[in-house]
Short mmCIF file of C-alpha atoms and ligand atoms in Angstrom, two decimals:
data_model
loop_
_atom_site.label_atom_id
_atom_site.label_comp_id
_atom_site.label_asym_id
_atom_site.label_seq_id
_atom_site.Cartn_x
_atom_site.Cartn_y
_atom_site.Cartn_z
CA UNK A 1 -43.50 -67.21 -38.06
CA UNK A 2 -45.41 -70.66 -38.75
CA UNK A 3 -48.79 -69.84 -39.77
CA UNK A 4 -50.75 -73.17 -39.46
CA UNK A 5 -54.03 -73.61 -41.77
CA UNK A 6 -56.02 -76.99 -40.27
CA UNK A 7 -58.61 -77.40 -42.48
CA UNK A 8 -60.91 -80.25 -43.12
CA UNK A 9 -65.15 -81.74 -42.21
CA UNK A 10 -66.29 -81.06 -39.48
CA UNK A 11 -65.08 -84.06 -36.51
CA UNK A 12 -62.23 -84.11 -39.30
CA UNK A 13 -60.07 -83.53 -35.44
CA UNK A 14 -59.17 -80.27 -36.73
CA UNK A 15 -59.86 -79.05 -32.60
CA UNK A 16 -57.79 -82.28 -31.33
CA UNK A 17 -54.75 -82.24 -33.55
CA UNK A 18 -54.26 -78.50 -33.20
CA UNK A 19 -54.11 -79.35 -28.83
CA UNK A 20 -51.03 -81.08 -30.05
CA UNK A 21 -49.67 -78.97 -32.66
CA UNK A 22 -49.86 -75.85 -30.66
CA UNK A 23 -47.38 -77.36 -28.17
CA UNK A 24 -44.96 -78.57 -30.10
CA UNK A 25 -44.48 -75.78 -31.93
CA UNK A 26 -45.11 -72.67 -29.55
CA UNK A 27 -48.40 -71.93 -31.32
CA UNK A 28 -50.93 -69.02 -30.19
CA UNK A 29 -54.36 -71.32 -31.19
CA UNK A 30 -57.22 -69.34 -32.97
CA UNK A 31 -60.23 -71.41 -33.20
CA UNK A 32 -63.28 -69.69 -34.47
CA UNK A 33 -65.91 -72.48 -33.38
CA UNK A 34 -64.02 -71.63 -29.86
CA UNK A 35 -64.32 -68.18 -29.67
CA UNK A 36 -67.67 -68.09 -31.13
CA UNK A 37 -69.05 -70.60 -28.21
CA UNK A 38 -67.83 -68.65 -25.77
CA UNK A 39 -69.42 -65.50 -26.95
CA UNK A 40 -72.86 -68.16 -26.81
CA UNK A 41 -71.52 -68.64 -23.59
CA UNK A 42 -71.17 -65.46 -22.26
CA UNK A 43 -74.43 -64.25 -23.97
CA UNK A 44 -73.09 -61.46 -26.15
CA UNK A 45 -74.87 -59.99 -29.09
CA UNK A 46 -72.49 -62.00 -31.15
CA UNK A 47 -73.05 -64.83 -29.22
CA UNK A 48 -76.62 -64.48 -29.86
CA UNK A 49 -76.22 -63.67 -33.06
CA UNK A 50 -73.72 -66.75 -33.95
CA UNK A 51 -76.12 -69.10 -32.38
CA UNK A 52 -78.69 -68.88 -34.57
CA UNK A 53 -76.69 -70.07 -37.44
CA UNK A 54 -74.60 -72.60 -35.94
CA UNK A 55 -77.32 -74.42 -34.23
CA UNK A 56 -78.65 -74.97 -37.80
CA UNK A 57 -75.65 -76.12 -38.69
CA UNK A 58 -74.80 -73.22 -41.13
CA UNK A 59 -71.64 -71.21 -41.04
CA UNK A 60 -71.88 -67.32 -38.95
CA UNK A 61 -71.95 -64.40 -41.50
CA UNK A 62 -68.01 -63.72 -43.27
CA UNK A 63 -68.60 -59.75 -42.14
CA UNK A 64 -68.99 -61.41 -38.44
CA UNK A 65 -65.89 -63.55 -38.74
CA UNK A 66 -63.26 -62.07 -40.22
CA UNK A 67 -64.18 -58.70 -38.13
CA UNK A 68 -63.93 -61.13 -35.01
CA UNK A 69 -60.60 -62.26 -36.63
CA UNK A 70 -58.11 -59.21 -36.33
CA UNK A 71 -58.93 -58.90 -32.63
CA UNK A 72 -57.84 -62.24 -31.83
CA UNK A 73 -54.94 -62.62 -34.09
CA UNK A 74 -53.49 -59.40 -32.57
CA UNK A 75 -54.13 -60.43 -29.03
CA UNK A 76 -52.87 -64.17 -29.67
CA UNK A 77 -49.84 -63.16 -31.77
CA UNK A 78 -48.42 -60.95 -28.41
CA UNK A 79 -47.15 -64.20 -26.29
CA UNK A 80 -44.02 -64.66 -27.55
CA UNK A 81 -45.14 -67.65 -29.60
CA UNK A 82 -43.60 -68.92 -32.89
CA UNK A 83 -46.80 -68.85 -35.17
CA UNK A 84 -50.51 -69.37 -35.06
CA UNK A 85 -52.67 -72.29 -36.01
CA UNK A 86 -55.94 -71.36 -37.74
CA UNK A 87 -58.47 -73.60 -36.66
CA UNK A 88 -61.76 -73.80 -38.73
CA UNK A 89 -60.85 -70.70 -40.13
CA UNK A 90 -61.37 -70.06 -42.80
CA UNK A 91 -64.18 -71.69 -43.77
CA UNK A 92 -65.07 -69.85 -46.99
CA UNK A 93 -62.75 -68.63 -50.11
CA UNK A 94 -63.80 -64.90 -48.88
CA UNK A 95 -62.29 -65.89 -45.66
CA UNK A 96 -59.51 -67.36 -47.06
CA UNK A 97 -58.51 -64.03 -48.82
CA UNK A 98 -59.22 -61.76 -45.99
CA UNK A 99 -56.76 -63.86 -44.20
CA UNK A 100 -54.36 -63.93 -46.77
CA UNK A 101 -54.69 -59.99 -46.58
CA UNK A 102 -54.40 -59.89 -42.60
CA UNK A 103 -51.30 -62.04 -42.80
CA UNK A 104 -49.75 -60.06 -45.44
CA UNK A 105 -50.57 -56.47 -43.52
CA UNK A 106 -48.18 -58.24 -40.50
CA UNK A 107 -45.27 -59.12 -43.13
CA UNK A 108 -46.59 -62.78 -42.59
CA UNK A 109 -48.27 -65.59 -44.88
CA UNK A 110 -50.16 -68.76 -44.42
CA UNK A 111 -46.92 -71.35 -44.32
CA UNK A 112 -48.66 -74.20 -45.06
CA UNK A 113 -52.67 -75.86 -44.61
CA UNK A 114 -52.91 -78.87 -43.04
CA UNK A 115 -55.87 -80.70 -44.97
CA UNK A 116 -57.85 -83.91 -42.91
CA UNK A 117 -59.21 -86.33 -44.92
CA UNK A 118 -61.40 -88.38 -43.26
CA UNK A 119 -65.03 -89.96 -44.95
CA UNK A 120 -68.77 -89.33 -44.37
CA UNK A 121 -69.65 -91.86 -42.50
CA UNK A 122 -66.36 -91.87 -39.94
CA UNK A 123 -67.45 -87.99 -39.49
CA UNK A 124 -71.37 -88.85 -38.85
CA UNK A 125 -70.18 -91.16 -36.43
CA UNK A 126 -67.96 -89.49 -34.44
CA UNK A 127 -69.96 -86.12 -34.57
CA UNK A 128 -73.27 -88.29 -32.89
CA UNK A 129 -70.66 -89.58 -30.20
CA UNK A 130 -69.38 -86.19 -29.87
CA UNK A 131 -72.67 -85.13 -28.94
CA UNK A 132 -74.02 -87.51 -26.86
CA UNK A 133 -70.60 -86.93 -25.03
CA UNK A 134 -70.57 -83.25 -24.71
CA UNK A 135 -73.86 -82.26 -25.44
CA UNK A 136 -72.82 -79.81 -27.94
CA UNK A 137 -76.15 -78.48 -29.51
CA UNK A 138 -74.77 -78.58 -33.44
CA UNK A 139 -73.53 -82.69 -33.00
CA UNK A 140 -76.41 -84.11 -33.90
CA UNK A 141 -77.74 -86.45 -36.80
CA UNK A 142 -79.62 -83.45 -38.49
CA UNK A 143 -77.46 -80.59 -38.29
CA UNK A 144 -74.54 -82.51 -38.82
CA UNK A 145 -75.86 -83.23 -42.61
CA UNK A 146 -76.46 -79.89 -43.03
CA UNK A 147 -72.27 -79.12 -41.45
CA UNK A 148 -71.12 -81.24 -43.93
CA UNK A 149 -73.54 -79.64 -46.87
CA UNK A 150 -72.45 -76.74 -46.01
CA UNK A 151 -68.66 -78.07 -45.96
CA UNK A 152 -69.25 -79.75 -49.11
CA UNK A 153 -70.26 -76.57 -50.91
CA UNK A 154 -69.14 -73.79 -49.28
CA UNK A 155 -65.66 -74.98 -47.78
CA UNK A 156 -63.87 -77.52 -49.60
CA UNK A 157 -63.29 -75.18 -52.65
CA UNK A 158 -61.17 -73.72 -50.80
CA UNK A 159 -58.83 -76.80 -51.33
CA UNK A 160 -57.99 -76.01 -55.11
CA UNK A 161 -57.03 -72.33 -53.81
CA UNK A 162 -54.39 -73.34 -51.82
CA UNK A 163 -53.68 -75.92 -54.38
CA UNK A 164 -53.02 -73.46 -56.80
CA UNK A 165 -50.58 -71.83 -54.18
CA UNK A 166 -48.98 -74.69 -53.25
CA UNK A 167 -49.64 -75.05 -49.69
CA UNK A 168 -51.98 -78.19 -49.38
CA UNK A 169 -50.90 -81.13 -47.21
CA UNK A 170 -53.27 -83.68 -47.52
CA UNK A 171 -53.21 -85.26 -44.53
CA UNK A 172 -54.91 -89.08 -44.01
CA UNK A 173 -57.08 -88.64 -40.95
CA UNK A 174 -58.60 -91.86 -40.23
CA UNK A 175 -56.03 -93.38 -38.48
CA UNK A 176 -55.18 -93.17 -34.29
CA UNK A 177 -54.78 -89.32 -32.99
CA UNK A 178 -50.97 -90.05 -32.41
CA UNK A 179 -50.50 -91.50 -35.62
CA UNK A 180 -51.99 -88.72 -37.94
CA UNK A 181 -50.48 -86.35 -35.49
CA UNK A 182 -47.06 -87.76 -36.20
CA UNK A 183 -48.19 -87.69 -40.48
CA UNK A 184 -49.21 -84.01 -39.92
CA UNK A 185 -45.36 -83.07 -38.44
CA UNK A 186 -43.49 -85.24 -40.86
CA UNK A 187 -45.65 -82.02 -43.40
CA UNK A 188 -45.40 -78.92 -41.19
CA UNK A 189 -40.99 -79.69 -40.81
CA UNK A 190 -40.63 -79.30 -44.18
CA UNK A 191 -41.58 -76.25 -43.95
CA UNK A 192 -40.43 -74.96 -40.93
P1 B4P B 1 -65.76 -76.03 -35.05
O1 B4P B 1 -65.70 -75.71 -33.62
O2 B4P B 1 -64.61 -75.58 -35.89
O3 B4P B 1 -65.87 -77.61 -35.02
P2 B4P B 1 -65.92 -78.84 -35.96
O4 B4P B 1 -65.56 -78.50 -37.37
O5 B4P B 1 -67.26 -79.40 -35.72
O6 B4P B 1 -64.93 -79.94 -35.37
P3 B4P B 1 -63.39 -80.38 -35.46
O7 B4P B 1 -62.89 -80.75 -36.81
O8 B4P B 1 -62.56 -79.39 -34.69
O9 B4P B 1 -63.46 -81.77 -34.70
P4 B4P B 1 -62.75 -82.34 -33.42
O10 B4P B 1 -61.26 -82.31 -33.44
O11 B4P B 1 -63.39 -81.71 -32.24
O12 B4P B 1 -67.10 -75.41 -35.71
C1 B4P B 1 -68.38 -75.40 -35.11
C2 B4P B 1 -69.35 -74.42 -35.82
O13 B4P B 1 -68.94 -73.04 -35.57
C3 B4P B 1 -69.43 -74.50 -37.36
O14 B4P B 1 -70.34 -75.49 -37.81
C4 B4P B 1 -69.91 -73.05 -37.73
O15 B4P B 1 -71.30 -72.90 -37.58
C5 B4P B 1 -69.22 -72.16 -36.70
N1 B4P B 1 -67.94 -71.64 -37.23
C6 B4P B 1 -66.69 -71.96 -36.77
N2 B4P B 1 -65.74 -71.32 -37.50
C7 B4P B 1 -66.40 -70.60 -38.46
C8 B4P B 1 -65.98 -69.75 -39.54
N3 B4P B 1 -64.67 -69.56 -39.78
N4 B4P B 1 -66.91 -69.19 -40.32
C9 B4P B 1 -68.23 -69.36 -40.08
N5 B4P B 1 -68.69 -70.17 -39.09
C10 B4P B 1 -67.81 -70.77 -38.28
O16 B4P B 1 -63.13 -83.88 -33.51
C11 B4P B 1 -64.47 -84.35 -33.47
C12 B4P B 1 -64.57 -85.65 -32.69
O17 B4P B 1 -63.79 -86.68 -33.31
C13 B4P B 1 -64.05 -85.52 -31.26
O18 B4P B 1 -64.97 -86.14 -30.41
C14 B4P B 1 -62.71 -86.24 -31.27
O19 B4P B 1 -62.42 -86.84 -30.05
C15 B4P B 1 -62.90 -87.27 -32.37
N6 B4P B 1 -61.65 -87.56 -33.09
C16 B4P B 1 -60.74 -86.65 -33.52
N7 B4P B 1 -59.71 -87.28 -34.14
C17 B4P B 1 -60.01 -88.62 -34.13
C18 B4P B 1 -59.34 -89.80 -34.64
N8 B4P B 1 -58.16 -89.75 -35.28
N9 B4P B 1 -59.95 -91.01 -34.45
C19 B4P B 1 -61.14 -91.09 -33.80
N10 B4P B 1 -61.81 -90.02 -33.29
C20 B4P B 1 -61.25 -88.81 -33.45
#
Protein backbone atom coordinates (compact mmCIF):
# COMPACT_ATOMS: atom_id res chain seq x y z
CA UNK A 1 0.00 0.00 0.00
CA UNK A 2 1.19 3.78 -0.58
CA UNK A 3 0.75 5.55 2.55
CA UNK A 4 1.00 9.31 1.61
CA UNK A 5 2.15 11.86 4.50
CA UNK A 6 1.36 15.70 3.00
CA UNK A 7 2.64 17.76 5.42
CA UNK A 8 3.46 21.39 5.44
CA UNK A 9 1.82 25.45 6.80
CA UNK A 10 -1.18 25.84 6.68
CA UNK A 11 -2.41 27.19 2.68
CA UNK A 12 0.99 25.15 2.13
CA UNK A 13 -1.95 23.32 -0.68
CA UNK A 14 -1.65 20.34 1.35
CA UNK A 15 -5.93 20.06 0.62
CA UNK A 16 -5.29 20.93 -3.28
CA UNK A 17 -2.39 18.71 -4.16
CA UNK A 18 -3.83 15.71 -2.34
CA UNK A 19 -7.36 16.32 -4.99
CA UNK A 20 -4.71 15.35 -7.45
CA UNK A 21 -2.69 12.84 -5.80
CA UNK A 22 -5.59 10.80 -4.69
CA UNK A 23 -6.50 10.19 -8.36
CA UNK A 24 -3.61 9.30 -9.75
CA UNK A 25 -2.80 6.93 -7.49
CA UNK A 26 -6.17 5.23 -6.29
CA UNK A 27 -5.89 6.97 -2.91
CA UNK A 28 -8.69 6.71 -0.03
CA UNK A 29 -8.09 10.73 1.20
CA UNK A 30 -8.10 11.29 5.08
CA UNK A 31 -8.14 14.87 5.82
CA UNK A 32 -8.56 15.76 9.42
CA UNK A 33 -9.40 19.62 8.87
CA UNK A 34 -12.22 17.78 6.56
CA UNK A 35 -13.65 15.54 8.77
CA UNK A 36 -13.45 17.79 11.64
CA UNK A 37 -15.61 20.62 9.62
CA UNK A 38 -18.06 18.44 8.91
CA UNK A 39 -18.59 17.28 12.41
CA UNK A 40 -18.89 21.60 12.90
CA UNK A 41 -21.15 21.08 10.25
CA UNK A 42 -23.31 18.61 11.37
CA UNK A 43 -23.23 19.99 14.98
CA UNK A 44 -21.84 17.01 16.86
CA UNK A 45 -20.30 17.15 20.26
CA UNK A 46 -17.04 16.86 18.46
CA UNK A 47 -17.95 19.30 16.18
CA UNK A 48 -18.63 21.55 18.98
CA UNK A 49 -15.95 20.62 20.71
CA UNK A 50 -13.32 21.02 17.63
CA UNK A 51 -14.66 24.43 16.99
CA UNK A 52 -13.61 26.02 19.78
CA UNK A 53 -10.03 25.38 19.11
CA UNK A 54 -9.84 25.75 15.53
CA UNK A 55 -11.58 29.00 15.35
CA UNK A 56 -8.65 30.24 17.52
CA UNK A 57 -6.53 28.93 15.32
CA UNK A 58 -5.09 26.21 17.69
CA UNK A 59 -4.86 22.56 16.86
CA UNK A 60 -8.12 20.01 18.44
CA UNK A 61 -6.89 17.93 21.46
CA UNK A 62 -4.31 14.63 20.19
CA UNK A 63 -6.86 12.25 22.47
CA UNK A 64 -9.69 13.80 19.99
CA UNK A 65 -7.71 13.13 16.84
CA UNK A 66 -6.08 10.19 16.76
CA UNK A 67 -9.38 8.49 18.45
CA UNK A 68 -11.22 10.12 15.34
CA UNK A 69 -8.35 8.54 13.28
CA UNK A 70 -8.88 4.63 13.42
CA UNK A 71 -12.52 5.08 12.42
CA UNK A 72 -11.74 6.71 9.30
CA UNK A 73 -8.70 4.89 8.26
CA UNK A 74 -10.68 1.61 8.61
CA UNK A 75 -13.66 2.88 6.74
CA UNK A 76 -11.42 4.64 3.94
CA UNK A 77 -8.95 1.74 3.60
CA UNK A 78 -12.23 -0.75 2.50
CA UNK A 79 -12.60 0.72 -1.29
CA UNK A 80 -10.34 -1.18 -3.00
CA UNK A 81 -7.85 1.68 -3.16
CA UNK A 82 -4.02 1.42 -3.39
CA UNK A 83 -3.04 3.56 -0.25
CA UNK A 84 -4.12 6.54 1.74
CA UNK A 85 -2.96 10.11 1.77
CA UNK A 86 -2.79 11.71 5.23
CA UNK A 87 -3.77 15.11 4.97
CA UNK A 88 -2.91 17.51 7.90
CA UNK A 89 -2.45 14.64 9.88
CA UNK A 90 -0.47 14.48 11.84
CA UNK A 91 0.07 17.59 13.09
CA UNK A 92 2.01 16.83 16.28
CA UNK A 93 5.08 14.25 17.00
CA UNK A 94 2.39 12.37 19.39
CA UNK A 95 0.35 12.09 16.32
CA UNK A 96 2.97 11.15 14.30
CA UNK A 97 3.70 8.03 16.52
CA UNK A 98 0.20 6.99 17.05
CA UNK A 99 0.11 6.79 13.36
CA UNK A 100 3.16 5.09 12.99
CA UNK A 101 1.54 2.53 15.53
CA UNK A 102 -1.93 2.36 13.55
CA UNK A 103 -0.03 1.70 10.35
CA UNK A 104 2.11 -0.87 11.81
CA UNK A 105 -1.07 -2.80 13.64
CA UNK A 106 -2.39 -3.14 9.63
CA UNK A 107 1.15 -4.63 8.46
CA UNK A 108 1.52 -1.08 6.80
CA UNK A 109 3.98 2.03 7.21
CA UNK A 110 4.06 5.63 6.25
CA UNK A 111 5.88 5.19 2.55
CA UNK A 112 6.97 8.43 2.25
CA UNK A 113 5.87 12.44 3.58
CA UNK A 114 5.44 14.79 1.14
CA UNK A 115 6.84 18.12 2.80
CA UNK A 116 5.49 21.84 1.14
CA UNK A 117 7.67 24.47 1.46
CA UNK A 118 6.21 27.50 0.82
CA UNK A 119 7.10 31.15 2.95
CA UNK A 120 5.19 33.33 5.45
CA UNK A 121 4.13 35.80 3.60
CA UNK A 122 2.90 33.56 0.29
CA UNK A 123 0.84 31.58 3.16
CA UNK A 124 -0.67 34.96 4.84
CA UNK A 125 -1.65 35.83 1.53
CA UNK A 126 -3.28 33.13 0.22
CA UNK A 127 -4.95 32.14 3.62
CA UNK A 128 -6.74 36.05 3.61
CA UNK A 129 -7.86 35.19 -0.08
CA UNK A 130 -8.90 31.89 1.02
CA UNK A 131 -11.13 33.48 3.34
CA UNK A 132 -12.58 36.17 1.77
CA UNK A 133 -13.32 33.39 -0.90
CA UNK A 134 -14.85 30.76 1.19
CA UNK A 135 -15.59 32.36 4.24
CA UNK A 136 -13.88 29.83 6.25
CA UNK A 137 -14.00 31.18 9.91
CA UNK A 138 -10.05 30.18 10.79
CA UNK A 139 -8.65 32.25 7.28
CA UNK A 140 -8.27 35.25 8.66
CA UNK A 141 -5.32 37.79 9.42
CA UNK A 142 -5.45 36.93 13.25
CA UNK A 143 -5.92 33.38 13.53
CA UNK A 144 -3.87 32.69 10.74
CA UNK A 145 -0.68 34.03 12.90
CA UNK A 146 -1.65 32.06 15.53
CA UNK A 147 -1.99 28.61 12.60
CA UNK A 148 1.29 29.25 11.72
CA UNK A 149 2.59 29.74 15.61
CA UNK A 150 1.17 26.94 16.30
CA UNK A 151 2.78 25.22 13.03
CA UNK A 152 5.96 26.75 13.85
CA UNK A 153 6.15 25.15 17.28
CA UNK A 154 4.10 22.44 17.52
CA UNK A 155 4.28 20.87 13.88
CA UNK A 156 7.33 21.36 12.01
CA UNK A 157 9.40 19.22 14.50
CA UNK A 158 7.93 16.74 13.18
CA UNK A 159 10.20 17.27 10.05
CA UNK A 160 13.54 16.03 11.76
CA UNK A 161 11.43 12.77 12.80
CA UNK A 162 10.84 11.68 9.58
CA UNK A 163 14.22 12.95 8.73
CA UNK A 164 15.72 10.68 10.94
CA UNK A 165 13.62 7.87 9.17
CA UNK A 166 14.28 8.80 5.96
CA UNK A 167 11.04 9.61 4.50
CA UNK A 168 11.10 13.49 3.92
CA UNK A 169 10.54 14.88 0.42
CA UNK A 170 10.93 18.34 0.51
CA UNK A 171 8.85 19.50 -1.89
CA UNK A 172 9.16 23.42 -3.40
CA UNK A 173 5.62 24.71 -3.16
CA UNK A 174 5.60 28.09 -4.51
CA UNK A 175 5.38 27.41 -7.89
CA UNK A 176 1.88 26.76 -10.26
CA UNK A 177 -0.47 23.78 -8.75
CA UNK A 178 0.47 21.63 -11.89
CA UNK A 179 3.95 22.26 -11.60
CA UNK A 180 4.58 21.27 -7.86
CA UNK A 181 2.08 18.58 -8.50
CA UNK A 182 4.28 17.16 -11.22
CA UNK A 183 7.68 17.80 -8.47
CA UNK A 184 5.60 15.92 -5.82
CA UNK A 185 5.18 12.58 -8.38
CA UNK A 186 8.66 12.74 -9.78
CA UNK A 187 9.12 11.91 -5.24
CA UNK A 188 6.18 9.59 -4.53
CA UNK A 189 7.50 7.04 -7.99
CA UNK A 190 10.47 6.43 -6.41
CA UNK A 191 8.92 4.94 -4.04
CA UNK A 192 6.17 3.29 -5.39
P1 LIG B 1 -6.66 22.00 7.37
O1 LIG B 1 -8.02 21.77 6.86
O2 LIG B 1 -5.71 20.85 7.31
O3 LIG B 1 -6.18 23.20 6.46
P2 LIG B 1 -4.94 24.09 6.17
O4 LIG B 1 -3.70 23.56 6.80
O5 LIG B 1 -5.38 25.43 6.57
O6 LIG B 1 -4.77 24.19 4.59
P3 LIG B 1 -4.06 23.41 3.37
O7 LIG B 1 -2.58 23.29 3.46
O8 LIG B 1 -4.82 22.15 3.11
O9 LIG B 1 -4.27 24.47 2.22
P4 LIG B 1 -4.99 24.41 0.82
O10 LIG B 1 -4.52 23.34 -0.10
O11 LIG B 1 -6.45 24.44 1.06
O12 LIG B 1 -6.71 22.49 8.91
C1 LIG B 1 -7.64 23.40 9.46
C2 LIG B 1 -7.66 23.36 11.01
O13 LIG B 1 -8.23 22.10 11.47
C3 LIG B 1 -6.30 23.43 11.72
O14 LIG B 1 -5.85 24.77 11.90
C4 LIG B 1 -6.62 22.73 13.09
O15 LIG B 1 -7.24 23.60 14.00
C5 LIG B 1 -7.62 21.64 12.72
N1 LIG B 1 -6.92 20.36 12.47
C6 LIG B 1 -6.82 19.72 11.26
N2 LIG B 1 -6.10 18.58 11.39
C7 LIG B 1 -5.71 18.50 12.70
C8 LIG B 1 -4.91 17.58 13.45
N3 LIG B 1 -4.34 16.52 12.85
N4 LIG B 1 -4.70 17.82 14.75
C9 LIG B 1 -5.27 18.87 15.38
N5 LIG B 1 -6.02 19.80 14.72
C10 LIG B 1 -6.25 19.62 13.41
O16 LIG B 1 -4.50 25.77 0.15
C11 LIG B 1 -4.80 27.04 0.70
C12 LIG B 1 -5.07 28.05 -0.40
O17 LIG B 1 -3.93 28.22 -1.24
C13 LIG B 1 -6.22 27.64 -1.31
O18 LIG B 1 -7.05 28.74 -1.50
C14 LIG B 1 -5.54 27.21 -2.61
O19 LIG B 1 -6.33 27.45 -3.72
C15 LIG B 1 -4.28 28.05 -2.60
N6 LIG B 1 -3.15 27.35 -3.24
C16 LIG B 1 -2.79 26.06 -3.07
N7 LIG B 1 -1.70 25.76 -3.83
C17 LIG B 1 -1.35 26.93 -4.46
C18 LIG B 1 -0.28 27.28 -5.38
N8 LIG B 1 0.64 26.40 -5.80
N9 LIG B 1 -0.23 28.57 -5.81
C19 LIG B 1 -1.15 29.49 -5.41
N10 LIG B 1 -2.18 29.20 -4.57
C20 LIG B 1 -2.28 27.95 -4.10
Amino acid sequence: MLNIVIFGAPGSGKGTQSENLIKKYNLAHISTGDVLRAEMKNGTELGKLAEGFISKGQLVPDDVVIGMLANVLDAKSKDGVSGVIFDGFPRTIPQGEALDKMLAERGQEVSIVVSLEVDEPELIQRLVKRGIDSGRSDDNEETIKARLDVYNNQTSPLKEHYKKTGKLAPVFGMAKVEEVFENITVAVDKVK
